[in-house]
Coordinates of C-alpha atoms in Angstrom, one line a residue:
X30 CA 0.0 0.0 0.0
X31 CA 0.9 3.5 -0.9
X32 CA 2.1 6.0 1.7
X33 CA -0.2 8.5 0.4
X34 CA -3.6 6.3 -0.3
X35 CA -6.4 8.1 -2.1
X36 CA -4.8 10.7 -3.4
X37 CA -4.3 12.9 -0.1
X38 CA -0.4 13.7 -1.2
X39 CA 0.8 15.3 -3.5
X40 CA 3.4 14.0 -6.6
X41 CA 7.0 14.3 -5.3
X42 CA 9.0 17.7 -7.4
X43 CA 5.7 18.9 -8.5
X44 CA 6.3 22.8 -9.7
X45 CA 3.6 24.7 -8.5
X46 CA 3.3 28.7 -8.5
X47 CA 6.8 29.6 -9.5
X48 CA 8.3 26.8 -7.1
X49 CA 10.6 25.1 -9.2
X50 CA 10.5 20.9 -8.7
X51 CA 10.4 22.0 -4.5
X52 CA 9.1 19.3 -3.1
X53 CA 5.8 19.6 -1.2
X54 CA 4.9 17.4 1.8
X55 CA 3.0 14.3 1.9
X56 CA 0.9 12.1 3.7
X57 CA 0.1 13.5 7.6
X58 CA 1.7 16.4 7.0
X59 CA -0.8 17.3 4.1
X60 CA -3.2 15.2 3.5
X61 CA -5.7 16.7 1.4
X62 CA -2.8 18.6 -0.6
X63 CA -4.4 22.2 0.4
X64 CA -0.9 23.7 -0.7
X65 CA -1.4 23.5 -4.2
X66 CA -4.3 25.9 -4.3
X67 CA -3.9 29.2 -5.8
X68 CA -2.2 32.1 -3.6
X69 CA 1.7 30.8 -2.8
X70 CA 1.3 29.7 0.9
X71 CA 1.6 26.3 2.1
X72 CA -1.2 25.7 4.1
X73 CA 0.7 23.6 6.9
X74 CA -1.3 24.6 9.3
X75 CA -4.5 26.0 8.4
X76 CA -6.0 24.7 5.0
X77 CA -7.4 28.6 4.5
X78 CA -4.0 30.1 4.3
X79 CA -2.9 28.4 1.6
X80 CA -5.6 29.5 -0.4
X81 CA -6.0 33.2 0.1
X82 CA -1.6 33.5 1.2
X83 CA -0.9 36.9 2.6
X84 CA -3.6 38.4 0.8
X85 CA -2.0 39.8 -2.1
X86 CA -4.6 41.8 -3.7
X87 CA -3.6 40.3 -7.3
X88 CA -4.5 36.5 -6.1
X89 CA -7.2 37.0 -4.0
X90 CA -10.3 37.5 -6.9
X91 CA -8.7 34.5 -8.4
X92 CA -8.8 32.8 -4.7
X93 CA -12.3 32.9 -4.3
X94 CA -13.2 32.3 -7.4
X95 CA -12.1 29.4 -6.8
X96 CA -13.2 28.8 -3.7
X97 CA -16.9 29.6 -5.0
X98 CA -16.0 26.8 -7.7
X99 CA -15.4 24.5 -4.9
X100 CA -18.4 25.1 -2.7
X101 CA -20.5 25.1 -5.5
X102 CA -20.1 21.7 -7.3
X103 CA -22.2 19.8 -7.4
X104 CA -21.3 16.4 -9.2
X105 CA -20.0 13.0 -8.6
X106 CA -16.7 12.2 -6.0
X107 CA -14.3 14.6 -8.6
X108 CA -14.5 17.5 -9.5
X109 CA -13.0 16.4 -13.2
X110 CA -13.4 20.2 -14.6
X111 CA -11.2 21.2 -12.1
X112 CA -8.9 18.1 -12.7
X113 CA -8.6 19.0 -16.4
X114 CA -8.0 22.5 -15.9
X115 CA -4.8 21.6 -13.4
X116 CA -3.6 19.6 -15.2
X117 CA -3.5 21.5 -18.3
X118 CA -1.9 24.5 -16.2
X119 CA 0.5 21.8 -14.9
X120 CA 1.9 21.0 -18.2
X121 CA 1.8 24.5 -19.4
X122 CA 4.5 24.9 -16.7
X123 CA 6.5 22.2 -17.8
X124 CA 9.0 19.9 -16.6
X125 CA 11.8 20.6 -13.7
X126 CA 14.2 20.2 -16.7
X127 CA 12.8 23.6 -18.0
X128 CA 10.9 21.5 -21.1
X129 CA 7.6 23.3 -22.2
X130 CA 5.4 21.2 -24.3
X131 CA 5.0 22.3 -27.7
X132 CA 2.5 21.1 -31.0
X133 CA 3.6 18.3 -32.9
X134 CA 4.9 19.4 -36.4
X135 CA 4.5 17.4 -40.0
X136 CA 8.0 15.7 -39.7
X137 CA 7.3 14.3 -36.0
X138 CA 3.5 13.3 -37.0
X139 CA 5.4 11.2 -40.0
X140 CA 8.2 9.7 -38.0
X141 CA 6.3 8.0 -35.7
X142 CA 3.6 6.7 -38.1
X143 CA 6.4 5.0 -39.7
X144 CA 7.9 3.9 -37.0
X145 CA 4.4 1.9 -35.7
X146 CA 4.4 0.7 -39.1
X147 CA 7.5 -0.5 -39.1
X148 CA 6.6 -2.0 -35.4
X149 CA 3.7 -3.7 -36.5
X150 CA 5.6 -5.5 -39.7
X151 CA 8.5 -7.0 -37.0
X152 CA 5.5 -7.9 -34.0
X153 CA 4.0 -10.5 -37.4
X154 CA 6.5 -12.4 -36.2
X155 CA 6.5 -12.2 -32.6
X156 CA 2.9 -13.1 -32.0
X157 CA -0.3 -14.7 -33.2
X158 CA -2.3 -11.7 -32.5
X159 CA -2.6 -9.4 -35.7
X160 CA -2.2 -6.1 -35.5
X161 CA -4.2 -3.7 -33.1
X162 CA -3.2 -0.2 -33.7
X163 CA -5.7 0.7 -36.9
X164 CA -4.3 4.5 -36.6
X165 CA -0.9 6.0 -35.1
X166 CA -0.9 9.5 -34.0
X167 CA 2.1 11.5 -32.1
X168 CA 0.5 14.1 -29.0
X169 CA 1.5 16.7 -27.2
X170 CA 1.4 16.5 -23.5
X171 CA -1.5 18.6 -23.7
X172 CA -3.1 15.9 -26.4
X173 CA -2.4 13.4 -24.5
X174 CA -3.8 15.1 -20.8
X175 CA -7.4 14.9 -23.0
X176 CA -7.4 12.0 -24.5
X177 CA -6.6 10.0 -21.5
X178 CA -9.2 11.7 -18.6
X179 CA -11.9 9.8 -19.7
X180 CA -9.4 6.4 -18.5
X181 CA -8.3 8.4 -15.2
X182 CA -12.3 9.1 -14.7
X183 CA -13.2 5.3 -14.8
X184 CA -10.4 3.8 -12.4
X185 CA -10.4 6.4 -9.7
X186 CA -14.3 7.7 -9.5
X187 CA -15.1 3.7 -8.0
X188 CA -12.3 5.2 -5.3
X189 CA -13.4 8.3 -4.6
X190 CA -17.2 7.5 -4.2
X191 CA -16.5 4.5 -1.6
X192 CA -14.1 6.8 0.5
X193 CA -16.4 9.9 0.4
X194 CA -19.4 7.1 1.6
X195 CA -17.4 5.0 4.2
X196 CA -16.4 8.3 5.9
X197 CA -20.2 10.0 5.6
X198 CA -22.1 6.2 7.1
X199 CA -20.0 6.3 10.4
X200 CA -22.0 9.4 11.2
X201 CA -25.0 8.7 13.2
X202 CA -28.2 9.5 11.6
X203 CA -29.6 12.1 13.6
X204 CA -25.8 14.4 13.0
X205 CA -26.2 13.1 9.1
X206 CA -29.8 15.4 9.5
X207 CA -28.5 17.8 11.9
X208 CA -24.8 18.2 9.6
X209 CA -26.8 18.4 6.2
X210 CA -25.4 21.8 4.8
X211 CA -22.4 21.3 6.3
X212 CA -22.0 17.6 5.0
X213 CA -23.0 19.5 1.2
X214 CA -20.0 21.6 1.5
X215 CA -17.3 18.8 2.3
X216 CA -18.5 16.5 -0.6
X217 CA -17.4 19.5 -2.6
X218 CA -14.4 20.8 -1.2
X219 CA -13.7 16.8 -1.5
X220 CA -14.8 16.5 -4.6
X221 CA -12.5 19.3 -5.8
X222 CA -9.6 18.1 -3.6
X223 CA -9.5 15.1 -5.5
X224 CA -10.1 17.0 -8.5
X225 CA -7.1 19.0 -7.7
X226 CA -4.9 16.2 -7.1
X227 CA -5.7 14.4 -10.0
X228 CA -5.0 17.2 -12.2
X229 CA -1.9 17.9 -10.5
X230 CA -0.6 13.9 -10.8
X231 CA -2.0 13.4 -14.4
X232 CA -0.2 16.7 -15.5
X233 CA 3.1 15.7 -14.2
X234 CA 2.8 12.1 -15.6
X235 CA 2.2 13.9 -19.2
X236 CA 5.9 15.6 -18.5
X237 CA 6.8 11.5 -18.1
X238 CA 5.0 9.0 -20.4
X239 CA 6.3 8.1 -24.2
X240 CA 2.7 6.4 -25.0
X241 CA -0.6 6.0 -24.2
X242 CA 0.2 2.5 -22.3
X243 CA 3.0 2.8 -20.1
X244 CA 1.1 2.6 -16.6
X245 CA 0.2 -1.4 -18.0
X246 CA -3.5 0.1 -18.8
X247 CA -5.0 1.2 -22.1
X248 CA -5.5 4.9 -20.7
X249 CA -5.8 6.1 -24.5
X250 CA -8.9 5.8 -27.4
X251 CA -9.1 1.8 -29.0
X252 CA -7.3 1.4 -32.1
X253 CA -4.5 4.5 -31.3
X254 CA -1.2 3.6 -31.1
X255 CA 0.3 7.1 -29.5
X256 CA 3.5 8.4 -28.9
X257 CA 4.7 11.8 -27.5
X258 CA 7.8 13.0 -29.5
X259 CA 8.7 15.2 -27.2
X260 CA 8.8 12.9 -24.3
X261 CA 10.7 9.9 -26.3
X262 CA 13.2 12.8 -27.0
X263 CA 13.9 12.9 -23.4
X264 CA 13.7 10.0 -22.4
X265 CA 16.9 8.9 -25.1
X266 CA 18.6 12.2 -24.8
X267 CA 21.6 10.5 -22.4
X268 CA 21.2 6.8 -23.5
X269 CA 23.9 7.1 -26.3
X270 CA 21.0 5.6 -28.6
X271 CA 20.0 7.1 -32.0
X272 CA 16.8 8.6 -31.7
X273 CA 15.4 6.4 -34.2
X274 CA 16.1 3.4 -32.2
X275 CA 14.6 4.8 -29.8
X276 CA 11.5 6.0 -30.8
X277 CA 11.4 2.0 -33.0
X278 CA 11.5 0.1 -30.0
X279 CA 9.0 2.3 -28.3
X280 CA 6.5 1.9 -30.6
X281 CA 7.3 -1.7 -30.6
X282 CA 5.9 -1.9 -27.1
X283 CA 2.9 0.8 -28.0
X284 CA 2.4 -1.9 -31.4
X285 CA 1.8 -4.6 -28.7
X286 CA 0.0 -3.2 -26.5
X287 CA -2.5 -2.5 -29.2
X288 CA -2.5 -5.8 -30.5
X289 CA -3.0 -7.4 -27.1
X290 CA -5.9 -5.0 -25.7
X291 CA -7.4 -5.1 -29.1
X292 CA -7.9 -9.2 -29.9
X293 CA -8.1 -9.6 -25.7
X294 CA -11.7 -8.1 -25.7
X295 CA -12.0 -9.3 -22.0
X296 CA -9.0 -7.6 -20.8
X297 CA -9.5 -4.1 -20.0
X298 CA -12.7 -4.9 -18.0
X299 CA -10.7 -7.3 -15.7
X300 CA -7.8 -5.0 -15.3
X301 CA -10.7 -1.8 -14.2
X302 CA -12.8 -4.5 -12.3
X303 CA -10.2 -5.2 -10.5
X304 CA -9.5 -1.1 -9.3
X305 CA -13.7 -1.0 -8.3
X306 CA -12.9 -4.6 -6.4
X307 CA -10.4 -2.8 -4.6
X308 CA -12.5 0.4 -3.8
X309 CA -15.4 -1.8 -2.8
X310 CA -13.1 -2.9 0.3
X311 CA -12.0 0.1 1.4
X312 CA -13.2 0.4 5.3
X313 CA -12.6 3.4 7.3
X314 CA -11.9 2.5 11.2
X315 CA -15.3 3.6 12.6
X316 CA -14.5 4.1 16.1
X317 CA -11.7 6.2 15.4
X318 CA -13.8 8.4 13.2
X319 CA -16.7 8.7 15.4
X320 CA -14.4 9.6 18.4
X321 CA -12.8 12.3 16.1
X322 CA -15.8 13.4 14.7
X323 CA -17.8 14.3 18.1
X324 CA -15.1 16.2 19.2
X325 CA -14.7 18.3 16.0
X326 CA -15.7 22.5 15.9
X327 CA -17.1 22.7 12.0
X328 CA -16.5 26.6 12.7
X329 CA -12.7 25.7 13.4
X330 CA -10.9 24.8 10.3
X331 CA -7.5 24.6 12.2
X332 CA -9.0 21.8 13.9
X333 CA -10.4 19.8 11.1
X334 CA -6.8 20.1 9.3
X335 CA -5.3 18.6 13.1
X336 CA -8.0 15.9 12.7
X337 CA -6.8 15.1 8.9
X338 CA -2.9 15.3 9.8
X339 CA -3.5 12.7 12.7
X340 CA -4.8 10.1 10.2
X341 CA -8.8 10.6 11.0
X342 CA -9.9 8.9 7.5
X343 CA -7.2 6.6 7.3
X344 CA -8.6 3.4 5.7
X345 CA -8.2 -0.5 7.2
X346 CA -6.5 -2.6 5.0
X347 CA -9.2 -5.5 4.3
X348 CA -9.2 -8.8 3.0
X349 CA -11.5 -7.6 0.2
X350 CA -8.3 -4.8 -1.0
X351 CA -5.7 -7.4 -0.3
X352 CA -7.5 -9.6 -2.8
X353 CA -8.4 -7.5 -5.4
X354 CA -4.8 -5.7 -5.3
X355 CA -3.1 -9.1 -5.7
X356 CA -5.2 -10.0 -8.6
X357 CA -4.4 -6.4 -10.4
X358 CA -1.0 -6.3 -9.7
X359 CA -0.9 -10.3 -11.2
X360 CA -2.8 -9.0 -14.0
X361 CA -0.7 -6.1 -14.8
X362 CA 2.7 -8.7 -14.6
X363 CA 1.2 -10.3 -17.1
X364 CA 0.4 -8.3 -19.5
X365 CA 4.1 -5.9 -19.3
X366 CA 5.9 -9.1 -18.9
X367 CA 4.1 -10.5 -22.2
X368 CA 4.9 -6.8 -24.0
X369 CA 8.0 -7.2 -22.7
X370 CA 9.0 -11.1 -24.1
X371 CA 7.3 -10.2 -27.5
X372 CA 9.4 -7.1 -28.2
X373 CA 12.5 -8.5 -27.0
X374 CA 11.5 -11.6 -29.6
X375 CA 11.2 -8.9 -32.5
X376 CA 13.9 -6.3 -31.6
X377 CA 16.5 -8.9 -30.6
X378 CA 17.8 -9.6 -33.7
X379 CA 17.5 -6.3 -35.2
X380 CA 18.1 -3.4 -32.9
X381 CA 21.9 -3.5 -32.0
X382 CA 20.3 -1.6 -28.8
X383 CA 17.3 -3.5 -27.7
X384 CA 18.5 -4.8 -24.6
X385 CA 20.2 -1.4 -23.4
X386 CA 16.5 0.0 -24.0
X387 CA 14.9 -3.0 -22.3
X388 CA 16.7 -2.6 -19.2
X389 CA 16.2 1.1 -19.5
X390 CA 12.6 0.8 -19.0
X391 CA 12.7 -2.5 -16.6
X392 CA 15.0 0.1 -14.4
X393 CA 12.4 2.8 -14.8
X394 CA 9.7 0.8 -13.6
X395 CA 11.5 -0.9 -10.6
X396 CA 12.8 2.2 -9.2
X397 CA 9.3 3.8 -9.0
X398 CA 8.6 5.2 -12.8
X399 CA 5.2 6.9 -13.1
X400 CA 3.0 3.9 -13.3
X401 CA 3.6 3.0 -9.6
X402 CA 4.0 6.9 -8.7
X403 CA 0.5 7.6 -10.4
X404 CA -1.0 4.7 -9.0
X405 CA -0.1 5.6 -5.4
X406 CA -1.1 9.0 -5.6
X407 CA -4.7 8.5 -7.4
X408 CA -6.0 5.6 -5.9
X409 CA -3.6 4.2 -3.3
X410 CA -2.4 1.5 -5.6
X411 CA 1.6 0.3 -5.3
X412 CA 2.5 -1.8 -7.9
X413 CA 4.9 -4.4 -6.9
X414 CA 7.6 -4.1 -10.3
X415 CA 9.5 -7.1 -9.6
X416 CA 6.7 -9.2 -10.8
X417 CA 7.7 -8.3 -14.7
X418 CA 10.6 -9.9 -14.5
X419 CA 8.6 -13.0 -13.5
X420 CA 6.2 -12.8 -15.8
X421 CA 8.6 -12.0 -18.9
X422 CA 10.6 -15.3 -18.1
X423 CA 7.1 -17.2 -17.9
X424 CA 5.9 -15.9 -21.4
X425 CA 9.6 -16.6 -22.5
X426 CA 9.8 -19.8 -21.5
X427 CA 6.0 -20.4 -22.9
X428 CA 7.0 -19.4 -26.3
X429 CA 10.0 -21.9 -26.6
X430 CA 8.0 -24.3 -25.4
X431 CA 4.6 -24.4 -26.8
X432 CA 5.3 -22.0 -29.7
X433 CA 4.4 -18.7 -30.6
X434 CA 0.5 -19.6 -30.9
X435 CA 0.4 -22.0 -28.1
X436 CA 1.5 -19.4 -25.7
X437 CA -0.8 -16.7 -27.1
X438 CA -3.4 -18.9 -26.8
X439 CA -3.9 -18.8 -23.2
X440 CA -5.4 -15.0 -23.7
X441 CA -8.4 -16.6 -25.4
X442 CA -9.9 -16.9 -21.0
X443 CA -9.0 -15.7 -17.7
X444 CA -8.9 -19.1 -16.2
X445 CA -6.0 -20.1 -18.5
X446 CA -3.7 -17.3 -17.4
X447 CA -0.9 -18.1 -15.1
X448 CA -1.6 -17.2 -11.3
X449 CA 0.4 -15.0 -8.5
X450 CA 2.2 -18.3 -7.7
X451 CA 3.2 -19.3 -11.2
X452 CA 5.1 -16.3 -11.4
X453 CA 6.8 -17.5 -8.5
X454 CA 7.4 -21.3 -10.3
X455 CA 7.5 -20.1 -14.0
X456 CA 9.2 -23.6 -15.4
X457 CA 6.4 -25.4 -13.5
X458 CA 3.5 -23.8 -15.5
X459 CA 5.3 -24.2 -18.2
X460 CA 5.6 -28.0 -17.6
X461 CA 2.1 -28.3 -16.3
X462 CA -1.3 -30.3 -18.5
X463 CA -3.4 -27.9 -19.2
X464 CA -6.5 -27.7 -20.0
X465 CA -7.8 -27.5 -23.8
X466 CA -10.2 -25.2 -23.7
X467 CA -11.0 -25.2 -27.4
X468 CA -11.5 -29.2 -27.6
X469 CA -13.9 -28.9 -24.6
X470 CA -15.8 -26.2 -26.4
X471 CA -15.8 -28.3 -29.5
X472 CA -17.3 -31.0 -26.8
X473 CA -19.8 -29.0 -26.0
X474 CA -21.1 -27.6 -29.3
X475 CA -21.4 -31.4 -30.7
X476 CA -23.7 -32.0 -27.3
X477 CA -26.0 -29.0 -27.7
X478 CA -26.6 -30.0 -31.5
X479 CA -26.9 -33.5 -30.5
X480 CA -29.7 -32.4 -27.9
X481 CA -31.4 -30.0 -30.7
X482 CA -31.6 -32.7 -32.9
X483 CA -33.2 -35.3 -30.5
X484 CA -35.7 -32.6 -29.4
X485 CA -36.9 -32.1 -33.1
X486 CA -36.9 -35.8 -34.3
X487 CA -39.1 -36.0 -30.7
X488 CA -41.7 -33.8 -31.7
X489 CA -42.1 -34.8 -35.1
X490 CA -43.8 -31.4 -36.4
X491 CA -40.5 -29.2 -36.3
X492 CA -39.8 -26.9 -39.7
X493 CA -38.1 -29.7 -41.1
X494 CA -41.0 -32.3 -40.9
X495 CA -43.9 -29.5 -42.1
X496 CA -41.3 -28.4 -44.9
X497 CA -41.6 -32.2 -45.8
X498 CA -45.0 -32.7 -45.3
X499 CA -46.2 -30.0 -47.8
X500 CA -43.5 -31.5 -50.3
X501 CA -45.4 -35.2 -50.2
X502 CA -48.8 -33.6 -50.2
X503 CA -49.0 -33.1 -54.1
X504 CA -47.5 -36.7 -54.9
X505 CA -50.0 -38.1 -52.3

């Protein structure tokens, strides 16, 4: 579990006002990240502060404007207008390298078309899934901020909603009537911390990413194989690797991801089922809350912010989270240890720098890259990155010894797919019977046509027999 759970800290060097990459505090010592708000102050110790600062006559229109945007809405756990226009203003910033983000031009739209078309052509012979990817396009860290919300939206509203209800049904029902208004007002200022948050984490992550897959999920539209030129530019600028190369063998693992989310249809809904299974078991310690709660001044925002710090709302961790975390964080392994055999398979032979790029990224993921950083800031989620290493040997091994299609094949059901402790036994999986599950399909279609056929030759008077009936008639 995250340090920060549902995203109550802040990104680590997130720019914010003129502060260049300072890093803000986390966890107890900020919970609900009231320091990013508009105004320059920190907000340490009263929430207020770091909204309106000292005052300065030039931020303080802008201050409440805000804060009447806060108190005001009115929609579901996040405020997501508020999380798109953060996190647009957070990449308009740009990166603590001093990078702004800037349009895609002609020649960077046309160098990475070829270069998923080029993907696409080596991945024939990788895998037995055709190609996924009907369109590439090449975004701006702005582009990609939009096309990617409506993915943030989906995995952490499920999140939000059971937090904001686990900590509103531990009040009793007669405060729930008493508290109305002032319940009203802290579903929006939570709704637009969360909002704020969000925007914040998904506009630094844009600074980060090279595609529209690297957090494991397809966060971008079906069909789009994306890259961000500006992004892959950084991300090669000290690997003493052409740039070509580089941006090849990233849009081999963009290629793949395509393919596998595209013929998997199954997939995506397991992966985001498995993020509302978690939220579903989220559990706030009642008796702590209640205590905290009767003893709370709603006209004393100092104390409400001493309440927050001292972990009022932190959540139990349940069997229910434990459960559906393992099976996300299995399913994730899986999928960027499959990526991660099938490109090595097509880029081995032909990219002199495929495995200095391949480490690159396993590196990038195991020493906290943005999926786990994202994760643990949005929705409490740690991803556990020594599990790709696992599952890349597993798929390995699977290719070399059922072949190319036989290892594919076990994407065709869930209940085929290698489990948490297969990872940890990769050669025994390998080695294991399995089951068929296209012969016991076959099995059953033969029996349900065998039992049609009974049930028509049983009541004598089906289509067939009237067809024949009318045929005799004339020659009768």
């Amino acid at each position: 579990m995250s340090d920060t759970p549902f995203g109550f800290g802040l990104p680590p060097e997130e720019p914010d006002d003129g502060d260049e990459g300072k890093k803000k505090p986390q966890g107890g010592a900020d919970p609900f990240g009231f320091g990013g708000l508009p105004g320059g102050g920190q907000g340490g110790d009263n929430p207020f502060a770091a909204m309106f600062g000292n005052f300065n006559p030039a931020d303080l229109g802008a201050a409440f404007q805000q804060l009447g945007q806060m108190l005001s809405y009115e929609g579901g756990p996040v405020n997501w207008d508020m999380a798109q226009q953060i996190a647009r203003q957070t990449v308009a910033q740009g990166t603590s390298d001093g990078t702004k983000d800037a349009s895609v031009g002609p020649a960077e739209r046309t160098a990475v078309e070829e270069a998923v078309r080029l993907a696409d052509l080596w991945l024939d012979g990788a895998t037995s899934l055709p190609s996924g990817a009907g369109t590439a396009v090449a975004w701006s860290r702005a582009e990609w901020v939009e096309a990617t919300l409506p993915a943030w939206r989906q995995l952490v509203d499920p999140v939000a909603e059971r937090v904001g209800t686990a900590m509103g049904d531990v009040l009793p029902q007669e405060m729930q009537a008493m508290a109305g208004p002032l319940i009203g007002m802290m579903r929006s200022m939570g709704g637009a911390m969360f909002g704020q948050q969000i925007g914040h984490a998904v506009g630094a992550l844009a600074g980060e990413v090279v595609g529209s897959t690297d957090v494991g999920l397809p966060l971008g539209p079906p069909g789009k194989a994306a890259l961000l030129p500006l992004n892959v530019a950084a991300f090669g600028r000290d690997l003493s690797v052409p740039q070509d190369e580089v941006r090849l063998y990233l849009a081999l693992r963009e290629a793949a991801h395509q393919r596998l989310f595209a013929h998997v249809p199954w997939l995506r809904s397991h992966l985001f089922g498995a993020v509302e299974g978690y939220a579903r078991g989220i559990k706030v310690d009642t008796s702590r809350l209640e205590d905290a709660v009767s003893q709370l001044d709603p006209s004393n925002p100092e104390q409400l912010q001493e309440a927050l710090q001292q972990g009022m709302f932190q959540p139990e961790d349940t069997p229910e989270q434990k459960a559906a975390l393992a099976r996300l964080e299995t399913a994730l392994a899986l999928v960027e240890g499959w990526v991660d055999a099938v490109v090595h398979a097509a880029a081995g032979s032909r990219l002199t720098s495929a495995d200095a790029l391949r480490e690159t990224l396993r590196r990038r993921r195991a020493s906290g890259g943005p999926a786990e950083q994202t994760f643990a800031t949005l929705i409490g989620l740690e991803l556990r990155p020594r599990r790709l290493r696992d599952a890349s040997r597993l798929w390995a091994l699977l290719g070399d010894a059922r072949g190319v299609e036989g290892r594919d094949a076990l994407w065709e059901h869930p209940d085929m797919l290698p489990t948490a402790s297969d990872l940890d036994d990769p050669d025994g999986f390998v080695h294991r019977e399995h089951l068929d599950f296209s012969e016991l399909d076959k099995m059953l279609g033969e029996a349900a046509g065998g039992a049609s056929r009974e049930r028509r030759d049983e009541d004598g008077n089906g289509e067939d027999g009237g067809d024949g009936d009318r045929k005799d008639g004339p020659a009768a």
